[in-house]
Amino acid sequence: MPAGVDNLERLEEEACREIAAAASLQALTEVRARYLGKKGSVAEVLRGIGDLAGDQRARIGQLANSAKRRIEMVVSERRRALERGQRDRTLGAERLDITLPGAEEPRAGHLHPVTRVFRDMVEFFTSMGFSIEEGPEVETEYHSFEALNIPKLHPARDEQDTFYVEGGNALRPHTSNVQIRTMTGRTPPFRFIAPGRVYRHDLSPRHYPMFHQIEGFLVDERVTFADLKGVLHAFGRHLMSDDIELRFRANHFPFTEPSAEMDYGCLLCERKGCGICSNSGWIEWGGCGMIHPQVLENCGIDPDRYQGFAFGMGVDRTALLRYGIPDIRLLFEGDLRVLEQV
Amino acid sequence: MRASLQWLAEFIDLPAEANLVERLTLGGFEDVEITATGPDLSEIRVGRVRECTQHPNADRLSVCKVEFGDGEPVEVVCGAPNVAADQKIAFAAVGTKLPDGTVLKRAKIRGVVSSGMICSSRELELGDDHDGILVLDPDAPLGAPLPEVISGSDRELEVGITPNRGDAASLIGLAREIRALFGGDLRAPETDPPETGPAAADAIRVEIEATDDCYRYVARIVRGVRAGPSPGWLVAKLAASGIRSINNVVDVTNLVLLEFGQPLHAFDLAKLRGGTIKVRRAVAGEKLATLDGEARELSAEDLVIADSERAIALAGVMGGANTEVGDATTDVLIESAHFHPGRVRLAAKRYGIQTEASYRFERGVDRLGVQRAADRAARLIAELAGGEVATGSVVAKGAAPTVTEEIRFPTDRANKLLGTALSKQEMAALLERVGVRCASSDADELVCAIPSHRIDLQLHQDLTEEVARIYGYDRIPVTEPMGLLRGVERPRLWRMAECSRDALVAAGLIECQTLPFLNADWLAALQLDADDPRGRAVRLINPIREEEPLLRTTLLPSILRLVQQNRSRQLGRIEVFELARLFRADGAPSRWGPSLPEESLGLAAAIAEREERGLWEAPTLLPLFFKLKGIAKKLLDQLGYVAWFPSASLPPYLHPGAAAAIEVGGVVVGSIGELHPDVASAFGLDVGCAVMELDLEGLVVLPQQQVRFHKVSRQPSVRRDLAVVVDVEQPAGEVIEAIRKTGGKDLISVELFDRYAGKGIAKGRTSLAFRLVFQRYDRTLRDEEVTKTTDRIVKMLAHRFKGELR
Ligand SMILES: [Zn+2]
């Protein structure tokens, strides 16, 4: 009977409308009872089909049941929505002021900028198979100068730059003493770095009496200047940038021959010239070269059989540039407002 | 070395400036720069004195009519004695800006209006001479800007020269380098003097007594000179190299020094006594007044030039006032010599003077260039100051220096050192460019003749560097080294230091690094025992600050000062640490050698009482000691050690009631504690401060605790809380230890969770509350078992500690 079918469709439509409009769980329960309860509208339709013919009754019954299921589904969806809304309202009342600062403890400490850069450098070289070697900071003249082929009257040995201690020794002006101590009495191949603290008698805006160096050495039967360039290029990429440009300038050190100074292309201005690189586009990085045969000989190594490279660079300047610290003194004057920025 | 580019161009054709700077930089010269640094003379013009008459009202003044190109000639009052009609002069018209910045105005001088100025070299900042005006070349074009007619005042090349390349510290030296890098031909200046006078040997004898200190001494004589102002071009050339004009004779010696790099000295021959030049060591205590006005007392180590009676110059460094060339000088002796570099350096250092001469002698001058420079100077003096050059020179010879004249250069080894594949011919061509003449011997060897000015070339490796330098370091390939792959292990102490840093940073501390210098008062403030090795420190001979002459034996003073300084910066949170070498001066054997102080790696941390908390967080009120004890415990845990904190072996600078030693396996490796109030006030600390010291080297030799898994129980645990009142002096650590023992293996943890004294507790007593946790691996514990153990503990507490349950 078409009237029954129409009725059901209309009922379902009305039910969905009312369910959607139910503003509370209470209202929803009432709407559900009105349609699906024992005395509800759907039940009423079912009750009215008793006098219909069998096949028709079965059809309407089917339709009524599926209408009932659909209404039930809409009700439960609506119930979930209403329930969540209610919980959120309750939680909302417990809300934190999320703009208050986070807990102070545990507060992070800070490594010194020089430590950070040293770690970075040491990590690279140990990964390449260089061991770490150390030596004393108060050193003999032999290990600091003579063994390195710097004779007493050489202009490169400016005593005004050196801190002497009573008894004739001195605070080391470079970490090269470690080269002598490590190589003496041993047989190549050697592959090592010497990171450490050094001292020069100089206190000016650009210099501090204490600073840090890392030197590296590779001695074997066939180690070339080209290898030196290769290692330094890889190091530069690791330490600074994949796009780093290096430049090797001829220079003079008594302990290497040939000797070179290396610069890297200023990353700030991309070599156009800026205040950091004194408008040259290049920043001085350190010195390097092939170990002087006299130095090898001083260490008891046959310079006709073995050859090797040496390089050295400051650590502090890299730290200053990396963190944008304008003055080396800020690293060592212990102002915590500076050190806690890094 | 600084030089006028225009002057340099007299010796060799120059490439473009940017090119020149780059190649010189890559070729081994430092801080190469081309600048316009001389005085700005572009507004000064070439003028001509048309008439020169006596000033009507002043004897010493002249009135000149000067023309200077455009416009009417003007009338100018001039005070210079050497002004004369028809001279070409440097003229500043009214309105011209002078080098000192003033703008020239019209002035009335003794009743005559002066409309401009005829300039002296001093007014142009080219020299010191202000008695006379600067007289220009008669061919100088009228009205031209002055820089166009005197070279050297426009563009200057400045290069830093490494100590091995003294040969480059001259115009010819630079020109040789430019030829090596760019090619071209050298133009050497004329040297032959017009020898018209009687023989020099008739006037002077030269004797070298100190033969090891002087290889060659050449004396030339020019008679009848008129010492006076130098011409403009000479003044300007010297000025561009930073040398001020003195007079024409002295200026010539400086000019030749700049040209050849051979220092010269001019003596007034008339003031020389006994017709003798002696090159000898000074007698200790001998006096010499040098040209800088200093009276010097000489040492027996000094080499001097002397006449028959006295020293007349400090050889290679500076002349003496007693034979100075002045206005009255007529006969001049020119000295050109080769002195021992080390000898000159010693004297220059001893007297703290570096002169153009000593700079070059120290680095070594060309042993074959001595005569040439003397000839050139004689020629120029005769040309500029008049006079007659004596025939011949007087030459004395000392011992020849050791020099390398020939090097056998294995080209295969050069390639092996550089990583290149240059042919023998290519290498020979590169070496020829620096003046090394190459001959071929066998297949892989060149026989190289070293030019006399390159005393730095001694080994075949030195020639390899020359090859690389001229070839270009940037053209050497970039390769990766080959060799055995070998694992490396960082030294144990290194790892321990790194691990300590990480642990302390995780605990919120900031790492600092400070200078290692100590003031003796700071060390004294620690009140160390007399036999404490830290009381004796290595002393610096030349400290940077007089009051801090010691190397630190302990990090404490450094770190306490750091705390104090940050307090005065008004920082609320000061929690810091430092790791650094400590130096001992007590004669302890050093691992580095018998004459050296023992060094060890020390660690110190300090935390100061915080003034403010987080604004809205609850504060923790634990005494500083416990905060630091917690940090120390965690640090040693991380390092792999079980630490004890007994109250024995306490250093005197710690608060005796709030300090403990750090002990590992029965060995004291450090201490923690609050600072003794007396020490705190000695360091100006106005807040509580606790410090920790750890001897990492003492620790590193001790065996580390192995980390071992221990199984965890699946059975439920039973918890009992127990508050017991004991004597307030009773160390809680002992009570905990006793409970642990009595509880047996089922008692898996004992924790102190409260300590209370006050209301409800008798005076002199304190309540300790413990949380005991019992658990077995194999089964659930029964309640009565736990109660039985707890009762045993209570009894033990009553018996041993007079503990009453609360
Ligand atoms: Zn830049």
Coordinates of C-alpha atoms in Angstrom, one line a residue, chain B residues 219-398:
Chain B
A219 CA 134.6 52.2 0.7
R220 CA 134.2 54.9 -2.0
I221 CA 135.1 58.5 -1.6
V222 CA 133.5 61.6 -3.2
R223 CA 135.2 64.9 -2.5
G224 CA 133.9 68.4 -2.8
V225 CA 130.2 67.7 -2.4
R226 CA 127.6 70.3 -1.6
A227 CA 125.2 68.7 0.9
G228 CA 121.8 70.3 0.6
P229 CA 118.1 69.7 -0.2
S230 CA 117.4 66.8 -2.5
P231 CA 115.5 67.2 -5.8
G232 CA 111.8 66.6 -5.8
W233 CA 111.9 63.3 -7.6
L234 CA 114.3 61.9 -5.0
V235 CA 112.3 63.2 -2.1
A236 CA 109.1 61.7 -3.5
K237 CA 110.6 58.3 -4.2
L238 CA 111.9 58.0 -0.7
A239 CA 108.6 59.2 0.7
A240 CA 106.7 56.5 -1.1
S241 CA 108.8 54.0 0.7
G242 CA 108.3 55.7 4.0
I243 CA 111.8 57.3 4.2
R244 CA 112.0 61.0 4.9
S245 CA 114.4 63.2 3.1
I246 CA 117.4 64.4 5.1
N247 CA 119.9 65.8 2.6
N248 CA 121.1 64.9 -0.9
V249 CA 124.0 62.7 0.2
V250 CA 122.1 60.7 2.8
D251 CA 119.1 60.5 0.5
V252 CA 121.2 58.9 -2.2
T253 CA 122.4 56.1 0.2
N254 CA 118.7 55.4 1.0
L255 CA 117.7 55.5 -2.6
V256 CA 120.4 52.9 -3.5
L257 CA 119.3 50.8 -0.5
L258 CA 115.8 50.8 -1.9
E259 CA 117.0 50.1 -5.4
F260 CA 119.3 47.2 -4.7
G261 CA 118.5 46.2 -1.2
Q262 CA 122.1 46.9 -0.2
P263 CA 122.3 49.2 2.9
L264 CA 124.8 51.9 2.6
H265 CA 126.2 54.5 5.0
A266 CA 127.8 57.9 4.4
F267 CA 130.5 59.2 6.7
D268 CA 131.9 62.7 6.8
L269 CA 135.4 61.9 5.7
A270 CA 136.8 65.0 7.5
K271 CA 135.5 63.8 10.8
L272 CA 137.2 60.4 10.4
R273 CA 140.4 60.1 12.5
G274 CA 143.5 58.5 11.4
G275 CA 142.5 57.7 7.8
T276 CA 141.4 54.3 8.9
I277 CA 138.2 52.3 8.9
K278 CA 138.2 49.3 11.2
V279 CA 135.5 46.6 11.3
R280 CA 135.8 45.2 14.8
R281 CA 134.0 44.0 17.9
A282 CA 133.2 46.8 20.4
V283 CA 135.1 46.9 23.7
A284 CA 132.6 46.2 26.4
G285 CA 131.5 49.6 27.8
E286 CA 132.6 51.5 24.8
K287 CA 130.4 54.5 24.1
L288 CA 128.7 55.5 20.8
A289 CA 126.2 58.3 20.3
T290 CA 124.0 57.0 17.4
L291 CA 122.2 59.1 14.9
D292 CA 118.9 58.8 16.7
G293 CA 120.4 60.9 19.5
E294 CA 120.8 58.0 21.9
A295 CA 124.1 57.6 23.8
R296 CA 124.7 53.9 23.8
E297 CA 127.0 51.7 25.9
L298 CA 128.2 48.9 23.7
S299 CA 128.7 45.2 24.4
A300 CA 131.6 43.0 23.3
E301 CA 129.0 41.2 21.2
D302 CA 128.5 44.3 19.0
L303 CA 130.2 44.7 15.7
V304 CA 131.2 48.3 15.1
I305 CA 132.8 50.4 12.4
A306 CA 135.6 52.4 14.0
D307 CA 138.3 54.9 12.9
S308 CA 141.7 54.8 14.5
E309 CA 140.3 56.1 17.8
R310 CA 136.7 55.3 18.4
A311 CA 133.5 53.6 17.2
I312 CA 131.8 55.6 14.5
A313 CA 128.9 53.3 13.6
L314 CA 127.0 50.3 15.0
A315 CA 127.6 48.0 12.0
G316 CA 124.6 47.4 9.9
V317 CA 122.3 49.1 12.3
M318 CA 122.9 52.8 12.6
G319 CA 125.7 55.4 12.1
G320 CA 127.3 57.5 14.8
A321 CA 126.7 61.2 15.4
N322 CA 130.5 61.8 15.4
T323 CA 130.8 61.3 11.7
E324 CA 127.4 62.5 10.5
V325 CA 127.1 64.1 7.1
G326 CA 125.7 67.6 7.5
D327 CA 125.5 70.9 5.6
A328 CA 129.2 71.6 6.2
T329 CA 130.3 68.2 4.8
T330 CA 132.5 68.4 1.7
D331 CA 134.1 65.0 1.5
V332 CA 132.1 61.8 1.9
L333 CA 133.0 58.2 2.5
I334 CA 130.4 55.7 1.3
E335 CA 130.3 52.4 3.0
S336 CA 128.9 49.3 1.3
A337 CA 129.4 46.1 3.2
H338 CA 128.2 42.6 3.9
F339 CA 127.7 41.9 7.6
H340 CA 126.8 38.7 9.3
P341 CA 123.0 38.5 9.6
G342 CA 123.0 37.1 13.1
R343 CA 125.5 39.7 14.3
V344 CA 123.2 42.5 13.1
R345 CA 120.1 40.9 14.5
L346 CA 121.7 40.6 17.9
A347 CA 122.5 44.3 18.0
A348 CA 119.2 45.4 16.6
K349 CA 117.5 43.3 19.3
R350 CA 119.7 44.4 22.1
Y351 CA 119.1 48.1 21.4
G352 CA 115.5 47.6 20.3
I353 CA 116.1 49.4 17.0
Q354 CA 115.1 48.2 13.6
T355 CA 116.3 50.3 10.7
E356 CA 116.0 49.9 7.0
A357 CA 119.6 48.7 7.1
S358 CA 119.3 46.2 9.9
Y359 CA 116.1 44.8 8.5
R360 CA 117.9 43.9 5.3
F361 CA 121.2 42.7 6.9
E362 CA 119.3 40.4 9.2
R363 CA 117.6 38.7 6.3
G364 CA 120.9 38.5 4.3
V365 CA 121.9 40.7 1.4
D366 CA 123.4 39.7 -1.9
R367 CA 127.1 39.0 -1.2
L368 CA 127.9 39.9 -4.8
G369 CA 126.0 43.2 -4.8
V370 CA 128.3 45.2 -2.4
Q371 CA 130.5 46.8 -5.0
R372 CA 127.6 47.6 -7.4
A373 CA 125.8 49.6 -4.7
A374 CA 128.8 51.6 -3.8
D375 CA 129.4 52.5 -7.4
R376 CA 125.8 53.5 -7.9
A377 CA 125.8 55.7 -4.8
A378 CA 129.1 57.5 -5.8
R379 CA 127.7 58.2 -9.3
L380 CA 124.5 59.6 -7.9
I381 CA 126.1 61.8 -5.3
A382 CA 128.4 63.3 -7.8
E383 CA 125.4 63.9 -10.0
L384 CA 123.2 65.5 -7.4
A385 CA 125.6 67.0 -4.8
G386 CA 128.5 67.7 -7.1
G387 CA 132.0 66.7 -6.3
E388 CA 134.6 64.4 -7.6
V389 CA 134.5 60.6 -7.3
A390 CA 137.9 59.2 -6.1
T391 CA 139.4 56.7 -8.4
G392 CA 138.8 53.1 -7.3
S393 CA 137.4 51.8 -4.1
V394 CA 139.0 50.4 -1.0
V395 CA 137.9 46.9 -0.6
A396 CA 138.5 44.6 2.4
K397 CA 137.6 40.9 2.6
G398 CA 136.6 38.8 5.6

